[in-house]
């Protein structure tokens, strides 16, 4: 009899989702707000959250990344090259001269082997990469 009660309690639990972004009134925090709204809607109210945009003039990337690793922040919307402290290979995709055009960049980012490499970069440090803004991405 305790099992059904435990299941009911688990179903009633509301989970918290904290999303950090490096900007205010810009693409990352707008994306974060839209993503959060979709998660809240799709979860039927079981997930509630808040977007925490950066303070004006204060760059907090290392603290945002640490918070994500330690679990106090569940999602950080930060350009991948700022995760270089976790794995230096994160810097590769931002290397100057890597591609010559937007079309070539989209082609490189859409390559299955490149995706496989990039998505696995944070695995050893408990960070999961989500390619939500990559070309041809399917969720």
PDB file of C-alpha atoms in Angstrom:
ATOM      1  CA  UNK A   1       0.000   0.000   0.000  1.00  0.00           C
ATOM      2  CA  UNK A   2       2.928   2.357   0.576  1.00  0.00           C
ATOM      3  CA  UNK A   3       4.074   2.016  -3.029  1.00  0.00           C
ATOM      4  CA  UNK A   4       0.997   3.666  -4.582  1.00  0.00           C
ATOM      5  CA  UNK A   5       1.245   6.477  -2.021  1.00  0.00           C
ATOM      6  CA  UNK A   6       4.924   7.032  -2.898  1.00  0.00           C
ATOM      7  CA  UNK A   7       4.067   7.099  -6.596  1.00  0.00           C
ATOM      8  CA  UNK A   8       1.354   9.681  -6.007  1.00  0.00           C
ATOM      9  CA  UNK A   9       3.757  11.847  -4.033  1.00  0.00           C
ATOM     10  CA  UNK A  10       6.358  11.644  -6.806  1.00  0.00           C
ATOM     11  CA  UNK A  11       3.757  12.666  -9.380  1.00  0.00           C
ATOM     12  CA  UNK A  12       2.785  15.697  -7.281  1.00  0.00           C
ATOM     13  CA  UNK A  13       6.371  16.918  -6.938  1.00  0.00           C
ATOM     14  CA  UNK A  14       7.213  20.123  -8.805  1.00  0.00           C
ATOM     15  CA  UNK A  15      10.750  20.264 -10.140  1.00  0.00           C
ATOM     16  CA  UNK A  16      12.761  23.456 -10.431  1.00  0.00           C
ATOM     17  CA  UNK A  17      14.644  24.460 -13.580  1.00  0.00           C
ATOM     18  CA  UNK A  18      17.148  27.313 -13.327  1.00  0.00           C
ATOM     19  CA  UNK A  19      18.509  28.659 -16.603  1.00  0.00           C
ATOM     20  CA  UNK A  20      21.451  31.072 -16.665  1.00  0.00           C
ATOM     21  CA  UNK A  21      22.406  33.265 -19.601  1.00  0.00           C
ATOM     22  CA  UNK A  22      25.293  35.672 -20.241  1.00  0.00           C
ATOM     23  CA  UNK A  23      23.096  38.510 -21.518  1.00  0.00           C
ATOM     24  CA  UNK A  24      20.046  40.643 -20.766  1.00  0.00           C
ATOM     25  CA  UNK A  25      17.463  41.406 -23.471  1.00  0.00           C
ATOM     26  CA  UNK A  26      19.386  39.469 -26.117  1.00  0.00           C
ATOM     27  CA  UNK A  27      19.166  36.165 -27.982  1.00  0.00           C
ATOM     28  CA  UNK A  28      20.391  33.810 -25.183  1.00  0.00           C
ATOM     29  CA  UNK A  29      17.957  34.977 -22.511  1.00  0.00           C
ATOM     30  CA  UNK A  30      15.095  35.180 -25.023  1.00  0.00           C
ATOM     31  CA  UNK A  31      15.900  31.610 -26.090  1.00  0.00           C
ATOM     32  CA  UNK A  32      16.057  30.603 -22.405  1.00  0.00           C
ATOM     33  CA  UNK A  33      12.646  32.139 -21.688  1.00  0.00           C
ATOM     34  CA  UNK A  34      11.088  30.438 -24.719  1.00  0.00           C
ATOM     35  CA  UNK A  35      12.718  27.104 -23.830  1.00  0.00           C
ATOM     36  CA  UNK A  36      11.501  27.382 -20.229  1.00  0.00           C
ATOM     37  CA  UNK A  37       7.949  28.190 -21.352  1.00  0.00           C
ATOM     38  CA  UNK A  38       7.934  25.100 -23.589  1.00  0.00           C
ATOM     39  CA  UNK A  39       9.284  22.862 -20.799  1.00  0.00           C
ATOM     40  CA  UNK A  40       6.723  24.172 -18.307  1.00  0.00           C
ATOM     41  CA  UNK A  41       3.900  23.633 -20.791  1.00  0.00           C
ATOM     42  CA  UNK A  42       5.057  20.172 -21.891  1.00  0.00           C
ATOM     43  CA  UNK A  43       5.550  19.040 -18.274  1.00  0.00           C
ATOM     44  CA  UNK A  44       1.966  19.897 -17.390  1.00  0.00           C
ATOM     45  CA  UNK A  45       3.155  22.166 -14.591  1.00  0.00           C
ATOM     46  CA  UNK A  46       5.484  19.592 -13.008  1.00  0.00           C
ATOM     47  CA  UNK A  47       8.518  21.702 -13.933  1.00  0.00           C
ATOM     48  CA  UNK A  48       8.674  25.372 -12.964  1.00  0.00           C
ATOM     49  CA  UNK A  49      11.642  27.581 -13.494  1.00  0.00           C
ATOM     50  CA  UNK A  50      13.263  30.927 -13.926  1.00  0.00           C
ATOM     51  CA  UNK A  51      15.789  32.468 -16.297  1.00  0.00           C
ATOM     52  CA  UNK A  52      18.671  34.253 -14.611  1.00  0.00           C
ATOM     53  CA  UNK A  53      20.244  36.689 -17.086  1.00  0.00           C
ATOM     54  CA  UNK A  54      23.683  38.169 -16.394  1.00  0.00           C
ATOM     55  CA  UNK A  55      24.015  41.298 -14.361  1.00  0.00           C
ATOM     56  CA  UNK A  56      24.790  44.402 -16.448  1.00  0.00           C
ATOM     57  CA  UNK A  57      28.536  44.711 -16.973  1.00  0.00           C
ATOM     58  CA  UNK A  58      29.273  41.584 -14.931  1.00  0.00           C
ATOM     59  CA  UNK A  59      30.618  38.537 -16.764  1.00  0.00           C
ATOM     60  CA  UNK A  60      29.978  35.432 -14.660  1.00  0.00           C
ATOM     61  CA  UNK A  61      30.719  32.586 -17.073  1.00  0.00           C
ATOM     62  CA  UNK A  62      32.932  30.572 -14.690  1.00  0.00           C
ATOM     63  CA  UNK A  63      30.331  30.758 -11.894  1.00  0.00           C
ATOM     64  CA  UNK A  64      27.522  29.815 -14.296  1.00  0.00           C
ATOM     65  CA  UNK A  65      29.491  26.810 -15.549  1.00  0.00           C
ATOM     66  CA  UNK A  66      30.396  25.728 -11.992  1.00  0.00           C
ATOM     67  CA  UNK A  67      26.749  26.044 -10.949  1.00  0.00           C
ATOM     68  CA  UNK A  68      25.763  23.825 -13.862  1.00  0.00           C
ATOM     69  CA  UNK A  69      28.374  21.221 -12.928  1.00  0.00           C
ATOM     70  CA  UNK A  70      27.335  21.217  -9.261  1.00  0.00           C
ATOM     71  CA  UNK A  71      23.597  21.147 -10.010  1.00  0.00           C
ATOM     72  CA  UNK A  72      22.505  24.514  -8.601  1.00  0.00           C
ATOM     73  CA  UNK A  73      21.859  25.625 -12.205  1.00  0.00           C
ATOM     74  CA  UNK A  74      20.243  23.086 -14.511  1.00  0.00           C
ATOM     75  CA  UNK A  75      20.886  24.834 -17.829  1.00  0.00           C
ATOM     76  CA  UNK A  76      23.438  27.411 -19.001  1.00  0.00           C
ATOM     77  CA  UNK A  77      22.998  29.029 -22.383  1.00  0.00           C
ATOM     78  CA  UNK A  78      26.566  30.090 -23.055  1.00  0.00           C
ATOM     79  CA  UNK A  79      28.700  29.945 -26.213  1.00  0.00           C
ATOM     80  CA  UNK A  80      30.671  26.678 -26.211  1.00  0.00           C
ATOM     81  CA  UNK A  81      34.111  28.306 -26.228  1.00  0.00           C
ATOM     82  CA  UNK A  82      33.485  29.564 -22.680  1.00  0.00           C
ATOM     83  CA  UNK A  83      33.483  25.912 -21.522  1.00  0.00           C
ATOM     84  CA  UNK A  84      37.205  25.667 -22.367  1.00  0.00           C
ATOM     85  CA  UNK A  85      37.972  25.162 -18.656  1.00  0.00           C
ATOM     86  CA  UNK A  86      36.068  21.880 -18.802  1.00  0.00           C
ATOM     87  CA  UNK A  87      37.674  20.676 -22.024  1.00  0.00           C
ATOM     88  CA  UNK A  88      39.996  22.710 -24.269  1.00  0.00           C
ATOM     89  CA  UNK A  89      38.387  21.215 -27.369  1.00  0.00           C
ATOM     90  CA  UNK A  90      35.315  23.416 -26.789  1.00  0.00           C
ATOM     91  CA  UNK A  91      37.413  26.260 -28.232  1.00  0.00           C
ATOM     92  CA  UNK A  92      37.837  24.596 -31.622  1.00  0.00           C
ATOM     93  CA  UNK A  93      34.476  25.605 -33.117  1.00  0.00           C
ATOM     94  CA  UNK A  94      35.217  29.289 -32.437  1.00  0.00           C
ATOM     95  CA  UNK A  95      38.702  29.249 -33.960  1.00  0.00           C
ATOM     96  CA  UNK A  96      39.210  32.142 -36.422  1.00  0.00           C
ATOM     97  CA  UNK A  97      39.483  30.962 -40.009  1.00  0.00           C
ATOM     98  CA  UNK A  98      38.011  27.525 -39.312  1.00  0.00           C
ATOM     99  CA  UNK A  99      35.396  28.162 -41.996  1.00  0.00           C
ATOM    100  CA  UNK A 100      35.134  30.681 -44.811  1.00  0.00           C
ATOM    101  CA  UNK A 101      31.393  31.230 -44.918  1.00  0.00           C
ATOM    102  CA  UNK A 102      28.176  30.715 -42.986  1.00  0.00           C
ATOM    103  CA  UNK A 103      27.211  27.925 -45.392  1.00  0.00           C
ATOM    104  CA  UNK A 104      30.503  26.115 -44.779  1.00  0.00           C
ATOM    105  CA  UNK A 105      30.084  26.578 -41.012  1.00  0.00           C
ATOM    106  CA  UNK A 106      26.597  25.076 -41.143  1.00  0.00           C
ATOM    107  CA  UNK A 107      27.928  22.156 -43.181  1.00  0.00           C
ATOM    108  CA  UNK A 108      30.725  21.498 -40.649  1.00  0.00           C
ATOM    109  CA  UNK A 109      28.322  21.763 -37.682  1.00  0.00           C
ATOM    110  CA  UNK A 110      25.871  19.388 -39.390  1.00  0.00           C
ATOM    111  CA  UNK A 111      28.514  16.719 -40.053  1.00  0.00           C
ATOM    112  CA  UNK A 112      27.634  13.607 -37.985  1.00  0.00           C
ATOM    113  CA  UNK A 113      31.230  13.033 -36.848  1.00  0.00           C
ATOM    114  CA  UNK A 114      31.643  16.675 -35.741  1.00  0.00           C
ATOM    115  CA  UNK A 115      28.332  16.488 -33.864  1.00  0.00           C
ATOM    116  CA  UNK A 116      29.356  13.252 -32.169  1.00  0.00           C
ATOM    117  CA  UNK A 117      32.638  14.829 -31.012  1.00  0.00           C
ATOM    118  CA  UNK A 118      31.071  18.110 -29.840  1.00  0.00           C
ATOM    119  CA  UNK A 119      28.176  16.456 -27.992  1.00  0.00           C
ATOM    120  CA  UNK A 120      30.577  14.260 -26.000  1.00  0.00           C
ATOM    121  CA  UNK A 121      32.998  17.004 -24.898  1.00  0.00           C
ATOM    122  CA  UNK A 122      31.475  17.666 -21.478  1.00  0.00           C
ATOM    123  CA  UNK A 123      30.649  14.054 -20.620  1.00  0.00           C
ATOM    124  CA  UNK A 124      33.689  13.490 -18.411  1.00  0.00           C
ATOM    125  CA  UNK A 125      32.828  16.604 -16.355  1.00  0.00           C
ATOM    126  CA  UNK A 126      29.052  16.066 -15.920  1.00  0.00           C
ATOM    127  CA  UNK A 127      28.050  18.647 -18.521  1.00  0.00           C
ATOM    128  CA  UNK A 128      25.705  17.696 -21.335  1.00  0.00           C
ATOM    129  CA  UNK A 129      25.903  19.693 -24.550  1.00  0.00           C
ATOM    130  CA  UNK A 130      22.627  20.422 -26.320  1.00  0.00           C
ATOM    131  CA  UNK A 131      22.844  21.426 -29.977  1.00  0.00           C
ATOM    132  CA  UNK A 132      19.559  23.323 -29.975  1.00  0.00           C
ATOM    133  CA  UNK A 133      20.823  26.072 -32.253  1.00  0.00           C
ATOM    134  CA  UNK A 134      22.845  23.905 -34.650  1.00  0.00           C
ATOM    135  CA  UNK A 135      21.706  23.618 -38.240  1.00  0.00           C
ATOM    136  CA  UNK A 136      19.477  20.668 -39.106  1.00  0.00           C
ATOM    137  CA  UNK A 137      19.036  19.800 -35.430  1.00  0.00           C
ATOM    138  CA  UNK A 138      16.132  17.527 -34.589  1.00  0.00           C
ATOM    139  CA  UNK A 139      14.872  17.174 -31.020  1.00  0.00           C
TER     140      UNK A 139
END
